[in-house]
Amino acid sequence: AICFFAATATKVDAFAAPQSVPATKVGGSINDSSSSPQDIFEEFAKFLIDHQTDMISKIEQADGSDNDFSRDGWGAFANDNDSTEEQQTKSGGITRVIQGGNVVEKGACSLTVIRNGVLTADRAATIQGRQEQQKGDLVVQEGDVYSAAALSVVLHTRNPFVPTFRSDVRIFLVKSASDDSAVAWFGGGSDLTPYYLIDEDISKFHKDLKQMCDSHFPENNEYNLSHAQMKQLCDEYFYLPARSEHRGTGGIFFDDLPATQSTLSFVKDVATGWMPSWLPIVEKNGSKEFTEEQKHWQCLRRGRYLEFNLLYDRGVKFGLANANPRVEGVMVSAPPKIAFDYNHVPIEGSEEERLLKILKEPKDWTV
């Protein structure tokens, strides 16, 4: 998952993209909204809280088992009956986990809201580096106050003909310690990790993402952003260089997107599109019969998933390096069962080999 700053209230690197979206100014430079960054943050945080509840209900209904999501709340969300006022002023989060379901062998949906954190010199320098690329108006400094909110979901499926689904959306807000200026930006994405290529399912997933992105970012838009760029960022990030292969068939990935009313609408559409993009695949393929060999192949590919998380994912590495980390929260996206076979080579001409070829050379699924 991308929502790794839940492990610590000082974590801000979870919002650093593998590469920033090009030629986008941060803070005050693209003004399509009368809403302040703080107003947008509060609206988005409430949306995330409500959307977590709604999405879990849909997943449980689709799963059809008696294994409902557990609830692990902390901080302002420690109890089900925590007051709305407390949630609007204090930090906290909710980790929801389902295990042993009919459809979802293991899944996690994590909400985090961080308020009134203070930027260290190192974290401020990280943000300054991104701002230099983007020519932002507000220069973030050590001691500035930040808030962050994110929702992430990872669903590892029981049936190898249903891809693992991963997605997240997030916002990061910084307030100057010296005046009333503030800046906020969005990040997020959505992607599939299939074990067997069912081309029409993968194509529809990507085409739906493209249609949604194009509706918000037409050609020559003021954010200089496109579906093609977000698809490329996704492919570049979820990559295992030692294997020379990508983790899955990708989707979209974006970061450093100025928080305005129009981009808020886009990010909400990204999140509300998660279940409509994945549940039809579950309905179509979730009951397909599979062999022990096909299940073992799924476990081998899950091994690559865990390999990426532990070796390359910046959020996991940061979370585990902190003193007294919330290890269960950091590692919640790990698959339930994996396999590592020495020098495993798929049979020539098999569906397993076809998947590997795509993972080594990603394709445009929208054409």
Short mmCIF file of C-alpha atoms in Angstrom, two decimals:
data_model
loop_
_atom_site.label_atom_id
_atom_site.label_comp_id
_atom_site.label_asym_id
_atom_site.label_seq_id
_atom_site.Cartn_x
_atom_site.Cartn_y
_atom_site.Cartn_z
CA ALA A 1 0.00 0.00 0.00
CA ILE A 2 1.00 3.62 -0.35
CA CYS A 3 -0.59 4.87 2.87
CA PHE A 4 2.50 4.09 4.92
CA PHE A 5 2.78 7.30 6.89
CA ALA A 6 0.21 5.72 9.22
CA ALA A 7 3.20 4.16 10.95
CA THR A 8 4.39 7.48 12.32
CA ALA A 9 3.11 10.98 12.77
CA THR A 10 6.35 12.36 11.35
CA LYS A 11 6.21 10.47 8.08
CA VAL A 12 5.93 12.71 5.03
CA ASP A 13 7.92 10.79 2.42
CA ALA A 14 4.84 8.73 1.55
CA PHE A 15 3.74 11.73 -0.46
CA ALA A 16 6.92 11.97 -2.52
CA ALA A 17 6.34 10.64 -6.01
CA PRO A 18 8.84 8.46 -7.85
CA GLN A 19 8.80 11.39 -10.23
CA SER A 20 6.77 14.57 -9.97
CA VAL A 21 4.15 15.43 -12.53
CA PRO A 22 5.86 17.79 -14.97
CA ALA A 23 5.62 21.57 -15.09
CA THR A 24 3.03 21.91 -12.34
CA LYS A 25 3.24 24.78 -9.87
CA VAL A 26 2.34 24.08 -6.26
CA GLY A 27 0.33 26.45 -4.13
CA GLY A 28 -1.39 29.61 -5.27
CA SER A 29 -0.30 29.35 -8.87
CA ILE A 30 -3.29 27.44 -10.23
CA ASN A 31 -6.34 29.06 -8.73
CA ASP A 32 -9.55 27.46 -9.91
CA SER A 33 -11.15 27.56 -6.49
CA SER A 34 -12.14 30.01 -3.79
CA SER A 35 -11.65 27.27 -1.19
CA SER A 36 -8.56 27.46 0.95
CA PRO A 37 -6.10 24.53 1.18
CA GLN A 38 -7.39 23.93 4.72
CA ASP A 39 -11.01 23.80 3.51
CA ILE A 40 -10.10 21.32 0.80
CA PHE A 41 -8.18 19.21 3.32
CA GLU A 42 -11.14 19.03 5.69
CA GLU A 43 -13.58 18.17 2.89
CA PHE A 44 -11.29 15.44 1.60
CA ALA A 45 -10.61 13.97 5.06
CA LYS A 46 -14.36 13.63 5.68
CA PHE A 47 -14.77 12.03 2.26
CA LEU A 48 -12.10 9.45 3.10
CA ILE A 49 -13.74 8.55 6.42
CA ASP A 50 -17.10 8.01 4.74
CA HIS A 51 -15.62 6.23 1.73
CA GLN A 52 -13.78 3.68 3.86
CA THR A 53 -17.07 2.63 5.45
CA ASP A 54 -18.88 2.47 2.11
CA MET A 55 -16.13 0.51 0.37
CA ILE A 56 -15.81 -2.07 3.14
CA SER A 57 -19.56 -2.70 2.97
CA LYS A 58 -19.28 -3.37 -0.78
CA ILE A 59 -16.29 -5.70 -0.36
CA GLU A 60 -17.97 -7.69 2.42
CA GLN A 61 -21.10 -8.08 0.30
CA ALA A 62 -19.07 -9.30 -2.67
CA ASP A 63 -17.02 -11.65 -0.50
CA GLY A 64 -20.11 -13.35 0.88
CA SER A 65 -18.33 -14.98 3.81
CA ASP A 66 -18.78 -14.65 7.56
CA ASN A 67 -15.29 -13.15 7.83
CA ASP A 68 -15.98 -9.45 8.13
CA PHE A 69 -13.32 -6.76 8.33
CA SER A 70 -11.72 -6.33 11.74
CA ARG A 71 -11.25 -2.82 13.12
CA ASP A 72 -7.98 -1.53 14.61
CA GLY A 73 -8.43 2.14 15.46
CA TRP A 74 -5.87 4.42 17.04
CA GLY A 75 -5.66 8.02 18.22
CA ALA A 76 -8.80 10.00 17.45
CA PHE A 77 -10.35 6.87 15.90
CA ALA A 78 -9.49 4.44 18.71
CA ASN A 79 -13.17 3.79 19.46
CA ASP A 80 -16.23 3.51 17.26
CA ASN A 81 -17.94 6.23 19.24
CA ASP A 82 -15.15 8.83 19.07
CA SER A 83 -16.56 12.30 18.61
CA THR A 84 -16.47 14.06 15.26
CA GLU A 85 -14.95 17.07 17.00
CA GLU A 86 -12.03 14.99 18.25
CA GLN A 87 -11.49 13.52 14.79
CA GLN A 88 -11.34 17.04 13.34
CA THR A 89 -8.62 18.18 15.76
CA LYS A 90 -6.46 15.14 16.57
CA SER A 91 -4.48 12.52 14.66
CA GLY A 92 -5.56 8.93 14.26
CA GLY A 93 -6.51 6.18 11.89
CA ILE A 94 -8.39 2.96 11.29
CA THR A 95 -6.88 -0.22 9.87
CA ARG A 96 -9.57 -2.61 8.62
CA VAL A 97 -8.51 -6.16 7.70
CA ILE A 98 -10.34 -9.16 6.25
CA GLN A 99 -8.72 -12.62 6.24
CA GLY A 100 -9.85 -15.99 4.96
CA GLY A 101 -12.76 -14.72 2.88
CA ASN A 102 -14.37 -16.45 -0.07
CA VAL A 103 -13.07 -13.87 -2.56
CA VAL A 104 -10.50 -11.93 -0.56
CA GLU A 105 -7.93 -14.22 1.02
CA LYS A 106 -6.48 -11.19 2.75
CA GLY A 107 -7.37 -7.54 2.35
CA ALA A 108 -6.71 -4.28 4.14
CA CYS A 109 -8.30 -0.85 3.97
CA SER A 110 -6.35 1.75 5.94
CA LEU A 111 -7.39 5.29 6.86
CA THR A 112 -4.94 7.77 8.35
CA VAL A 113 -5.41 11.39 9.36
CA ILE A 114 -2.39 13.26 10.75
CA ARG A 115 -2.85 16.75 12.19
CA ASN A 116 -0.43 19.41 13.41
CA GLY A 117 2.79 17.60 12.73
CA VAL A 118 5.97 19.70 12.64
CA LEU A 119 8.37 19.40 9.71
CA THR A 120 11.93 18.49 10.56
CA ALA A 121 14.80 19.96 8.57
CA ASP A 122 15.19 16.75 6.54
CA ARG A 123 11.50 16.54 5.67
CA ALA A 124 11.33 20.23 4.78
CA ALA A 125 14.36 19.78 2.50
CA THR A 126 12.61 16.87 0.74
CA ILE A 127 9.61 19.06 -0.03
CA GLN A 128 11.80 22.00 -1.06
CA GLY A 129 13.47 19.79 -3.66
CA ARG A 130 10.10 19.02 -5.21
CA GLN A 131 9.09 22.67 -5.10
CA GLU A 132 12.23 23.70 -6.94
CA GLN A 133 11.21 21.44 -9.81
CA GLN A 134 7.72 22.91 -9.78
CA LYS A 135 8.57 26.59 -9.14
CA GLY A 136 6.15 26.85 -6.25
CA ASP A 137 5.32 30.16 -4.56
CA LEU A 138 5.48 29.05 -0.92
CA VAL A 139 8.89 27.89 0.31
CA VAL A 140 8.43 25.17 2.92
CA GLN A 141 10.73 25.50 5.93
CA GLU A 142 11.71 23.53 9.01
CA GLY A 143 9.13 24.11 11.73
CA ASP A 144 6.18 24.49 9.38
CA VAL A 145 3.04 22.63 10.43
CA TYR A 146 1.68 19.82 8.27
CA SER A 147 -1.43 17.68 8.11
CA ALA A 148 -2.02 14.59 5.99
CA ALA A 149 -4.89 12.26 5.19
CA ALA A 150 -4.97 9.08 3.14
CA LEU A 151 -7.01 6.01 2.34
CA SER A 152 -5.48 2.88 0.86
CA VAL A 153 -6.77 -0.56 -0.03
CA VAL A 154 -5.00 -3.81 -0.97
CA LEU A 155 -7.07 -6.90 -1.82
CA HIS A 156 -5.26 -10.23 -2.27
CA THR A 157 -7.65 -12.64 -3.93
CA ARG A 158 -8.20 -16.34 -3.29
CA ASN A 159 -8.78 -17.17 -6.97
CA PRO A 160 -5.69 -16.74 -9.20
CA PHE A 161 -7.94 -15.58 -12.06
CA VAL A 162 -8.84 -12.44 -10.10
CA PRO A 163 -6.00 -9.88 -9.87
CA THR A 164 -4.76 -8.36 -6.65
CA PHE A 165 -6.07 -4.80 -6.44
CA ARG A 166 -4.14 -1.91 -4.89
CA SER A 167 -5.09 1.74 -4.68
CA ASP A 168 -4.75 4.85 -2.58
CA VAL A 169 -5.53 8.57 -2.48
CA ARG A 170 -3.96 11.13 -0.17
CA ILE A 171 -3.54 14.82 0.57
CA PHE A 172 -0.68 16.68 2.21
CA LEU A 173 -1.09 20.18 3.67
CA VAL A 174 1.66 22.50 4.92
CA LYS A 175 1.05 25.75 6.81
CA SER A 176 3.81 28.30 7.14
CA ALA A 177 5.04 28.91 10.68
CA SER A 178 5.75 32.56 9.84
CA ASP A 179 2.48 33.67 8.22
CA ASP A 180 -0.96 32.42 7.22
CA SER A 181 0.07 30.95 3.86
CA ALA A 182 -0.59 27.27 3.14
CA VAL A 183 -0.11 24.75 0.37
CA ALA A 184 -1.66 21.37 -0.29
CA TRP A 185 -1.36 18.70 -2.93
CA PHE A 186 -2.86 15.35 -3.80
CA GLY A 187 -1.39 11.97 -4.68
CA GLY A 188 -2.71 8.52 -5.35
CA GLY A 189 -3.30 5.80 -7.89
CA SER A 190 -4.84 2.46 -8.72
CA ASP A 191 -3.36 -0.69 -10.26
CA LEU A 192 -3.79 -4.41 -10.86
CA THR A 193 -1.46 -7.34 -10.22
CA PRO A 194 -2.87 -10.25 -12.25
CA TYR A 195 -1.62 -13.83 -12.09
CA TYR A 196 -3.21 -14.84 -15.39
CA LEU A 197 -3.89 -12.42 -18.20
CA ILE A 198 -7.54 -12.16 -19.11
CA ASP A 199 -7.00 -9.48 -21.70
CA GLU A 200 -10.49 -8.04 -21.86
CA ASP A 201 -10.54 -7.49 -18.08
CA ILE A 202 -7.17 -5.73 -18.02
CA SER A 203 -8.08 -3.63 -21.05
CA LYS A 204 -11.39 -2.50 -19.56
CA PHE A 205 -9.68 -1.55 -16.30
CA HIS A 206 -7.20 0.66 -18.18
CA LYS A 207 -9.76 2.10 -20.59
CA ASP A 208 -12.03 3.11 -17.72
CA LEU A 209 -9.10 4.83 -16.01
CA LYS A 210 -8.20 6.63 -19.22
CA GLN A 211 -11.76 7.80 -19.78
CA MET A 212 -11.93 9.15 -16.24
CA CYS A 213 -8.53 10.87 -16.50
CA ASP A 214 -9.34 12.38 -19.90
CA SER A 215 -12.59 13.85 -18.56
CA HIS A 216 -10.65 15.79 -15.93
CA PHE A 217 -7.47 16.51 -17.87
CA PRO A 218 -8.23 17.18 -21.54
CA GLU A 219 -5.44 17.97 -23.97
CA ASN A 220 -3.42 21.10 -23.05
CA ASN A 221 -4.94 21.31 -19.57
CA GLU A 222 -3.48 23.81 -17.11
CA TYR A 223 -2.03 21.04 -14.95
CA ASN A 224 -0.06 19.63 -17.88
CA LEU A 225 -1.20 16.17 -16.82
CA SER A 226 -2.46 13.20 -18.82
CA HIS A 227 -3.44 9.57 -18.44
CA ALA A 228 -0.32 8.55 -20.38
CA GLN A 229 1.92 10.31 -17.85
CA MET A 230 0.13 8.73 -14.89
CA LYS A 231 0.33 5.29 -16.50
CA GLN A 232 4.08 5.74 -17.06
CA LEU A 233 4.65 6.84 -13.45
CA CYS A 234 2.82 3.72 -12.28
CA ASP A 235 4.94 1.45 -14.47
CA GLU A 236 8.13 3.13 -13.32
CA TYR A 237 7.36 2.90 -9.62
CA PHE A 238 6.09 -0.69 -9.37
CA TYR A 239 9.22 -2.18 -10.91
CA LEU A 240 11.69 -4.76 -9.61
CA PRO A 241 15.04 -3.77 -11.16
CA ALA A 242 16.85 -6.90 -9.99
CA ARG A 243 14.27 -8.99 -11.88
CA SER A 244 13.86 -6.57 -14.79
CA GLU A 245 10.12 -6.95 -14.46
CA HIS A 246 7.14 -4.93 -13.30
CA ARG A 247 5.03 -6.05 -10.38
CA GLY A 248 1.78 -6.02 -12.32
CA THR A 249 0.02 -4.57 -15.34
CA GLY A 250 -0.15 -1.11 -13.80
CA GLY A 251 -2.81 1.55 -13.78
CA ILE A 252 -2.22 5.17 -12.78
CA PHE A 253 0.00 6.94 -10.25
CA PHE A 254 0.12 10.67 -9.55
CA ASP A 255 1.60 13.00 -6.97
CA ASP A 256 2.34 16.68 -6.27
CA LEU A 257 -1.01 17.61 -7.80
CA PRO A 258 -2.12 21.05 -6.53
CA ALA A 259 -5.17 20.80 -4.28
CA THR A 260 -7.99 22.78 -5.89
CA GLN A 261 -11.70 22.12 -6.25
CA SER A 262 -11.16 20.65 -9.72
CA THR A 263 -8.37 18.30 -8.62
CA LEU A 264 -10.42 17.38 -5.54
CA SER A 265 -13.16 16.26 -7.92
CA PHE A 266 -10.65 14.17 -9.86
CA VAL A 267 -9.22 12.46 -6.78
CA LYS A 268 -12.69 11.70 -5.46
CA ASP A 269 -13.53 10.11 -8.82
CA VAL A 270 -10.37 8.01 -8.58
CA ALA A 271 -11.48 6.66 -5.20
CA THR A 272 -15.16 6.14 -6.04
CA GLY A 273 -14.07 4.26 -9.17
CA TRP A 274 -12.09 1.61 -7.27
CA MET A 275 -14.84 -0.92 -6.62
CA PRO A 276 -16.66 -0.41 -9.97
CA SER A 277 -13.36 -1.18 -11.72
CA TRP A 278 -12.55 -4.34 -9.72
CA LEU A 279 -15.81 -5.94 -8.60
CA PRO A 280 -16.95 -6.84 -12.15
CA ILE A 281 -13.75 -8.89 -12.50
CA VAL A 282 -14.59 -10.64 -9.23
CA GLU A 283 -18.12 -11.38 -10.42
CA LYS A 284 -16.86 -12.73 -13.73
CA ASN A 285 -13.88 -14.82 -12.58
CA GLY A 286 -14.19 -15.31 -8.82
CA SER A 287 -15.87 -18.72 -9.14
CA LYS A 288 -13.61 -20.16 -11.82
CA GLU A 289 -12.04 -23.50 -10.99
CA PHE A 290 -8.26 -23.57 -10.65
CA THR A 291 -5.62 -26.22 -10.11
CA GLU A 292 -3.00 -26.57 -7.36
CA GLU A 293 -0.38 -25.63 -9.95
CA GLN A 294 -2.21 -22.42 -10.78
CA LYS A 295 -2.53 -21.57 -7.08
CA HIS A 296 1.19 -22.19 -6.65
CA TRP A 297 1.91 -19.81 -9.53
CA GLN A 298 -0.19 -17.19 -7.77
CA CYS A 299 1.90 -17.70 -4.63
CA LEU A 300 5.11 -17.35 -6.64
CA ARG A 301 3.91 -14.03 -8.05
CA ARG A 302 2.84 -12.95 -4.56
CA GLY A 303 6.45 -13.55 -3.60
CA ARG A 304 7.41 -10.87 -6.11
CA TYR A 305 4.78 -8.60 -4.53
CA LEU A 306 6.36 -9.00 -1.10
CA GLU A 307 9.83 -8.71 -2.63
CA PHE A 308 8.92 -5.31 -4.04
CA ASN A 309 7.48 -4.11 -0.74
CA LEU A 310 10.51 -5.08 1.31
CA LEU A 311 13.26 -4.16 -1.14
CA TYR A 312 11.98 -1.18 -3.08
CA ASP A 313 8.92 0.44 -1.55
CA ARG A 314 10.07 3.64 0.16
CA GLY A 315 7.15 3.77 2.55
CA VAL A 316 7.68 0.26 3.95
CA LYS A 317 11.41 0.79 4.41
CA PHE A 318 10.84 4.11 6.17
CA GLY A 319 8.11 2.73 8.41
CA LEU A 320 10.18 -0.24 9.55
CA ALA A 321 13.25 1.93 10.18
CA ASN A 322 11.49 4.13 12.74
CA ALA A 323 11.74 3.51 16.45
CA ASN A 324 8.76 1.49 17.73
CA PRO A 325 6.99 1.26 14.36
CA ARG A 326 3.42 0.03 13.99
CA VAL A 327 4.77 -3.10 12.27
CA GLU A 328 1.37 -4.65 11.67
CA GLY A 329 0.18 -1.44 10.03
CA VAL A 330 3.29 -1.12 7.88
CA MET A 331 3.15 -4.76 6.75
CA VAL A 332 -0.63 -4.99 6.38
CA SER A 333 -0.38 -5.04 2.57
CA ALA A 334 1.68 -8.27 2.56
CA PRO A 335 0.06 -11.30 0.86
CA PRO A 336 -1.28 -14.07 3.13
CA LYS A 337 0.72 -16.89 1.53
CA ILE A 338 3.71 -16.77 -0.80
CA ALA A 339 6.17 -19.15 -2.46
CA PHE A 340 9.78 -18.87 -3.56
CA ASP A 341 11.00 -21.59 -5.91
CA TYR A 342 14.63 -21.56 -6.91
CA ASN A 343 15.10 -20.49 -10.54
CA HIS A 344 11.50 -21.10 -11.52
CA VAL A 345 11.04 -20.93 -15.30
CA PRO A 346 7.53 -21.10 -16.80
CA ILE A 347 6.84 -23.63 -19.54
CA GLU A 348 7.41 -22.19 -23.00
CA GLY A 349 4.16 -21.09 -24.60
CA SER A 350 2.22 -21.25 -21.33
CA GLU A 351 -0.06 -18.56 -19.89
CA GLU A 352 2.47 -18.10 -17.12
CA GLU A 353 5.18 -17.28 -19.67
CA ARG A 354 2.83 -14.88 -21.47
CA LEU A 355 2.30 -12.96 -18.23
CA LEU A 356 6.04 -12.69 -17.64
CA LYS A 357 6.60 -11.28 -21.12
CA ILE A 358 4.06 -8.53 -20.43
CA LEU A 359 5.61 -7.78 -17.04
CA LYS A 360 9.00 -7.32 -18.68
CA GLU A 361 7.65 -5.14 -21.48
CA PRO A 362 4.45 -3.27 -20.44
CA LYS A 363 1.91 -2.54 -23.15
CA ASP A 364 -0.73 0.07 -23.76
CA TRP A 365 -3.97 -1.69 -22.82
CA THR A 366 -6.18 1.13 -24.08
CA VAL A 367 -5.61 0.52 -27.82
#
